[in-house]
Coordinates of C-alpha atoms in Angstrom, one line a residue:
Chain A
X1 CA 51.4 54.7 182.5
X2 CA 54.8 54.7 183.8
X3 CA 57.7 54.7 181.4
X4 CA 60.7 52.9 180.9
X5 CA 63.9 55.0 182.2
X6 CA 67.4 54.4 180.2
X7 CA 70.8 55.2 181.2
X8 CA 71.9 58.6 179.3
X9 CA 74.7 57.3 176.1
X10 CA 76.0 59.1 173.3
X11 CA 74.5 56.5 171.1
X12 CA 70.8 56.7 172.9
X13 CA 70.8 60.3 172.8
X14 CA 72.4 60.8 170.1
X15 CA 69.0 61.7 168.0
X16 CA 68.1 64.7 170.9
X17 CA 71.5 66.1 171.2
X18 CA 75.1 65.7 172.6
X19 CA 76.1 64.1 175.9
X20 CA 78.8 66.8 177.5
X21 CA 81.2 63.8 179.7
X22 CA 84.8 64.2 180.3
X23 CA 85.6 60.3 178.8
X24 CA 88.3 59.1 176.7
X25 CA 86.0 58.7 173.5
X26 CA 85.6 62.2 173.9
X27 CA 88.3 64.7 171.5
X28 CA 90.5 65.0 174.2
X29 CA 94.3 66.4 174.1
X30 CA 96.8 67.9 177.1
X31 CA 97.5 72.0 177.4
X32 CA 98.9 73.9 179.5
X33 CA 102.4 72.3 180.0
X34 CA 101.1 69.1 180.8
X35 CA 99.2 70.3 183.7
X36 CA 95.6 70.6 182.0
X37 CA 93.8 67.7 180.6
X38 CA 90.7 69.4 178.0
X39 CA 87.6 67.2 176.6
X40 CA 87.2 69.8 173.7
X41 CA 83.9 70.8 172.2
X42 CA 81.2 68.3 173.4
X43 CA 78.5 70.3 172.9
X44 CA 77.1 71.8 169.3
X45 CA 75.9 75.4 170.3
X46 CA 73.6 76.9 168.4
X47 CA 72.9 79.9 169.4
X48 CA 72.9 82.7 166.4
X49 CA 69.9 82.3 165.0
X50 CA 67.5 85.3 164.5
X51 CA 70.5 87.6 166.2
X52 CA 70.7 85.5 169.1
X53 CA 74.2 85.1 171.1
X54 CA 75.2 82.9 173.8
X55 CA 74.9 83.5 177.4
X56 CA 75.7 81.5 180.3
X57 CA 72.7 80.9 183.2
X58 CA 72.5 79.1 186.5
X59 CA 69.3 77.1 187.0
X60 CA 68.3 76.0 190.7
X61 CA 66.0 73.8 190.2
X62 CA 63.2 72.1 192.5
X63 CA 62.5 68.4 192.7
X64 CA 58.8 67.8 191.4
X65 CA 56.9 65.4 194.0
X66 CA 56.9 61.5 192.7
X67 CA 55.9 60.1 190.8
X68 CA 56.9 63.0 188.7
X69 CA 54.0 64.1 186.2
X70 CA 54.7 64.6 182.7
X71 CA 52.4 66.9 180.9
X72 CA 53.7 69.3 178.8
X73 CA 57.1 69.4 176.9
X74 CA 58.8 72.5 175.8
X75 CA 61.2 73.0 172.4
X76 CA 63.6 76.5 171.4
X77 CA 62.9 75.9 167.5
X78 CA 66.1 78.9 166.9
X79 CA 68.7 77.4 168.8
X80 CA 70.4 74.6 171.3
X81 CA 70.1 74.4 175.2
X82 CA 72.9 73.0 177.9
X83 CA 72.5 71.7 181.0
X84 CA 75.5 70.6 183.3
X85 CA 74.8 70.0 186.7
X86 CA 76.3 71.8 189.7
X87 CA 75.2 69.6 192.4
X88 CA 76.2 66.2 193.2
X89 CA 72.6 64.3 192.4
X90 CA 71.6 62.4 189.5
X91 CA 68.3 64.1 187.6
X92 CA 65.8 63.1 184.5
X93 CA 65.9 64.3 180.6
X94 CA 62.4 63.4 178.8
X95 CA 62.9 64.6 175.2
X96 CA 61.5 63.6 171.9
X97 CA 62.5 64.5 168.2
X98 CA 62.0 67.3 166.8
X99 CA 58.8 67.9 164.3
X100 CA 55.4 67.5 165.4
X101 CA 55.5 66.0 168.7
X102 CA 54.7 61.9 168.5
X103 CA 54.4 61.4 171.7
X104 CA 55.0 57.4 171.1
X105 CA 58.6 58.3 170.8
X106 CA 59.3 60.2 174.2
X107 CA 62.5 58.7 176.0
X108 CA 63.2 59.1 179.7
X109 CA 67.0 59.4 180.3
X110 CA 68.5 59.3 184.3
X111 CA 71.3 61.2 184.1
X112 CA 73.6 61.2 186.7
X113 CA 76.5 63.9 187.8
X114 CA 79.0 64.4 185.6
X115 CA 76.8 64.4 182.5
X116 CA 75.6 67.3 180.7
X117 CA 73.3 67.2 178.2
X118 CA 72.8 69.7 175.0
X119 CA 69.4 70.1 173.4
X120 CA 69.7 70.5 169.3
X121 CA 67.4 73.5 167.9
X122 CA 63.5 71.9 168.0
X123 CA 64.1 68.9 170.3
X124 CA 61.4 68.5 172.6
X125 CA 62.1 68.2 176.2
X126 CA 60.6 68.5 179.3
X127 CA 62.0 71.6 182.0
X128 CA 64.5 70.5 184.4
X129 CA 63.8 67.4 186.2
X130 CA 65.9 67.8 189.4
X131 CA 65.9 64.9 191.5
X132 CA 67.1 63.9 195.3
X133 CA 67.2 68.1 196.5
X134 CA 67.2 71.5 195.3
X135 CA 70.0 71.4 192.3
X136 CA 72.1 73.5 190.3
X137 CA 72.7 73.4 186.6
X138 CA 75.3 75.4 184.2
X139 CA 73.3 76.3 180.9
X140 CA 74.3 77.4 177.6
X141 CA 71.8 79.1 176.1
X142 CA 70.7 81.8 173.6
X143 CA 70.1 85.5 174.7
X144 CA 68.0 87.0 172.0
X145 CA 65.0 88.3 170.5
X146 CA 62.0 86.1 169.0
X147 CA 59.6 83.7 169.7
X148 CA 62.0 80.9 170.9
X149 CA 60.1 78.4 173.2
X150 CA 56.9 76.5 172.1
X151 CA 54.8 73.9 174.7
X152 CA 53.2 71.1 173.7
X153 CA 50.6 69.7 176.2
X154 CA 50.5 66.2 176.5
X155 CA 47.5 64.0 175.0
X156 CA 48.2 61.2 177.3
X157 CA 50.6 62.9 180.1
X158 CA 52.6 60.1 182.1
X159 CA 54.1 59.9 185.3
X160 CA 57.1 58.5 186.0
X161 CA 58.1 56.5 189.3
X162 CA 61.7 56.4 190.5
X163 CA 62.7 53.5 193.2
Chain B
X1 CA 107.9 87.6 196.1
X2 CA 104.4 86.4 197.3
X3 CA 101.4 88.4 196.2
X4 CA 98.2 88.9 198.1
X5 CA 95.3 87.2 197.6
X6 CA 91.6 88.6 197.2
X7 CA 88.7 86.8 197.7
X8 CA 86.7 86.9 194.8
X9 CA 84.0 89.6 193.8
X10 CA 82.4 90.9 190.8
X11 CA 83.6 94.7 192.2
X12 CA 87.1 93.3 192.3
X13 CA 86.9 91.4 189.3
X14 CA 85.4 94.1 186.9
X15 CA 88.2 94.7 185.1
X16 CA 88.7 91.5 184.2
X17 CA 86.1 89.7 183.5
X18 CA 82.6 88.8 185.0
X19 CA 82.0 86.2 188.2
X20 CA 79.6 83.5 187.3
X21 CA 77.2 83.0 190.5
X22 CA 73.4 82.4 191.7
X23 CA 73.5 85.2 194.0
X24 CA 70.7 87.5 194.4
X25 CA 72.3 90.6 193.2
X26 CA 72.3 88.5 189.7
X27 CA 69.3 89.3 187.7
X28 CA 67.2 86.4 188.6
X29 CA 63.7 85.3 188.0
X30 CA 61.1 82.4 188.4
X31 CA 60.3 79.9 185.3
X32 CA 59.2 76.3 184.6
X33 CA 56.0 77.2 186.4
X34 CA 57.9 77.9 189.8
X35 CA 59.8 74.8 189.8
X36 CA 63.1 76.2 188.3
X37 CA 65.0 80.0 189.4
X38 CA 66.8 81.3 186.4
X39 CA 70.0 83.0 187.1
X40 CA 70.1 85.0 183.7
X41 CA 73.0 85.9 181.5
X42 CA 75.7 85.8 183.7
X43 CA 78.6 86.5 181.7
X44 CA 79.3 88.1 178.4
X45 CA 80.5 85.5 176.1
X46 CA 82.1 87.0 173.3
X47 CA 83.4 84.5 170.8
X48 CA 81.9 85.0 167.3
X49 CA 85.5 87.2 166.2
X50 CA 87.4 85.8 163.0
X51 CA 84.2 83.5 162.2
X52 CA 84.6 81.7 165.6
X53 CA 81.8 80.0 167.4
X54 CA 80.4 79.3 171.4
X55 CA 82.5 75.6 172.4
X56 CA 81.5 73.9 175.5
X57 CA 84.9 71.4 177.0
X58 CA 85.7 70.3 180.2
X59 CA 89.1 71.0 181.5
X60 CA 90.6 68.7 184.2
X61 CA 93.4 70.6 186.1
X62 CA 96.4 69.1 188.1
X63 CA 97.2 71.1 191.2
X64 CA 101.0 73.1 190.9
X65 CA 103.0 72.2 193.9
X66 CA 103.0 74.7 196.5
X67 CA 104.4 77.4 196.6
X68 CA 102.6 77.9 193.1
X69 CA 105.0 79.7 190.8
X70 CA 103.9 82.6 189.0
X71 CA 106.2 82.9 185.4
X72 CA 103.8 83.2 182.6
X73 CA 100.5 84.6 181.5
X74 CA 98.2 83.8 178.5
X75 CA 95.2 85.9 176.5
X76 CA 92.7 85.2 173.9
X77 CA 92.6 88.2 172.3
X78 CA 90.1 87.1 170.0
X79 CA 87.6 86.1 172.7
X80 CA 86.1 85.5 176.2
X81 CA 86.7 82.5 178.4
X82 CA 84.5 81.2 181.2
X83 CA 85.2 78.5 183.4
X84 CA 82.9 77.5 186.0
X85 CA 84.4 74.6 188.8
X86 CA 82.7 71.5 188.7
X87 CA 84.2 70.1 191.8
X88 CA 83.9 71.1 195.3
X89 CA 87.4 72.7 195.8
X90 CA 88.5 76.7 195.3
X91 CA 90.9 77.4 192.8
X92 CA 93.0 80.5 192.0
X93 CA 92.4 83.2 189.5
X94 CA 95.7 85.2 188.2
X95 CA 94.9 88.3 186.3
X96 CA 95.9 91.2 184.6
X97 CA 94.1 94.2 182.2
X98 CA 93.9 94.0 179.1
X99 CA 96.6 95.8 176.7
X100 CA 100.3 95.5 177.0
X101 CA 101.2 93.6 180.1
X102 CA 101.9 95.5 183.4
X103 CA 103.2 93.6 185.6
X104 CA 102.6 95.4 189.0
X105 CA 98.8 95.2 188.1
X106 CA 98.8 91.5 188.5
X107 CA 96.1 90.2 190.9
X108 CA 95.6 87.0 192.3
X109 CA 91.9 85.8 193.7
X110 CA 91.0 82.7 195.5
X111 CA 87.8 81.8 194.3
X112 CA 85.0 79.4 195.9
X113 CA 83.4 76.5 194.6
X114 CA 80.4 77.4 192.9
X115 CA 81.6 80.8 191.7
X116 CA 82.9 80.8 188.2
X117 CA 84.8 83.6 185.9
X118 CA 84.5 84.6 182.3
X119 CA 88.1 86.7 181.2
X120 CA 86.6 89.1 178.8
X121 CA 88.6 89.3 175.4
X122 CA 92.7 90.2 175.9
X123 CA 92.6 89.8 180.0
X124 CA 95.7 88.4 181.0
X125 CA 95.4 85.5 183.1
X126 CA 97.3 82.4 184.1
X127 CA 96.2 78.9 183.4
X128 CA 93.7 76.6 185.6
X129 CA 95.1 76.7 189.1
X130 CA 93.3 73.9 190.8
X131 CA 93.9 73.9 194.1
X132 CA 93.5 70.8 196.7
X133 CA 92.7 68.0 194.3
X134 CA 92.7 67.4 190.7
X135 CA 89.1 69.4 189.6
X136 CA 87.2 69.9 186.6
X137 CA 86.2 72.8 185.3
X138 CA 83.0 73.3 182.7
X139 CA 85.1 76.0 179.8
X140 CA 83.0 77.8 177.1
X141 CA 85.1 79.6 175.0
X142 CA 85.5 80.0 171.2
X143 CA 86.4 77.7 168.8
X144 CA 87.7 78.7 165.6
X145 CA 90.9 79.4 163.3
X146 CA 93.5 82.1 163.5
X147 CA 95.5 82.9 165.9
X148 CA 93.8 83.4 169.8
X149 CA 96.5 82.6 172.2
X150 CA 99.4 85.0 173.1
X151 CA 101.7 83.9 176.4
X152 CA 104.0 86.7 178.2
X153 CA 107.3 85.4 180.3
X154 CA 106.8 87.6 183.2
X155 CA 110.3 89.4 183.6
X156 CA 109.5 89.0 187.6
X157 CA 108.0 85.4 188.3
X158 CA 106.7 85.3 191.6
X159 CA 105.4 82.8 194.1
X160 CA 101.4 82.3 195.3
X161 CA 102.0 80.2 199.4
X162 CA 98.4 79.3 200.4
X163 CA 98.1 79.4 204.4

């Protein structure tokens, strides 16, 4: 089974989380004398939960062979999760809503640089999907105690095929 | 007057802030079943003061004209402030400690793409100082009410002439 892959939008994504993009429908306002230009706060970090803070990671992360296989998705139940990427490639989000997982309602997003995404506490989502080379991605995150990631392995894992 | 400039490193930069970088001497460790390298916790974001919270914004920067001029300095003394560069050019990094502002402890570092900062709470530093090109710049920082900005009119501006 191969799955359909969508462009990532504020409006598509919108029930898994924020899209972090420098555009003009973004909150966005001049400082510094004129000489910054700031998108201001496209993300909803949720980090405190349980005593948690936030913390700042970089994730390198490895191209899976293609088609990619899906199997198992991952959710933080106590808090969000950023990605940005560092490197100039494009890469995959597979999410689905939070709850119990219906697997009916995974999405497959292509992402390409430039876009970040943000997780909301609970949404389900697969581990970084790097594509093209080796790739770097600013996360967001919360540092803290507690049981914070649960996997769910597939019933009917998928693989999806880029051209 | 034309200060030196330092490359950046997290020796120099201790006290000031942390440097934001996959390097080895980071702690750093395996995850997503080997398909991901987690450069953990790189910088201590401290932005829950005065009922503030974690934001994630993109700052876009305009390069100063050259020779950049040196005149005022800004801190948050409610909170950190990490910007990591999203675009392949260096950028400068004007600092001083925290307290009240001594002007011979100014330093300036030239800092690489893919190494960010964090100013810990009440470092002195200048605003974004793209260098090369307009850049973008991935900012977490707090958002949040009262007052979190104080600026200084240095009583000797200087001048920062890039070879």
């Amino acid at each position: 089974m191969i799955r359909d892959i969508e462009p990532l939008t504020v409006e598509a994504f919108g029930p898994f989380g924020d899209v972090i993009e420098a555009t003009p429908s973004a909150q966005n306002f001049s400082i510094n004398y004129g000489n910054t230009h700031r998108f201001h706060d496209l993300a909803k970090v949720d980090v405190n939960n349980g005593g948690g803070r936030a913390g700042i990671s970089i994730f390198r992360s490895t191209p899976l062979p293609m088609p990619i296989s899906i199997r198992l998705l991952e959710r933080h139940p106590l808090s969000s999760q950023a990605f940005f990427p560092l490197s100039p490639h494009p890469y995959l989000v597979v999410v689905a809503p939070p709850g119990d997982l219906d697997e009916k309602a995974i999405r497959v997003f292509l992402v390409q640089p430039g876009q970040g995404v943000n997780y909301h506490p609970g949404t389900w989502h697969h581990f970084c999907l790097a594509l093209e080379a080796e790739s770097d991605f600013l996360v967001v995150d919360r540092i803290g105690q507690g049981n914070n990631c649960d996997e769910f392995l597939l019933k009917t894992p998928f693989s999806i095929e880029l051209q």
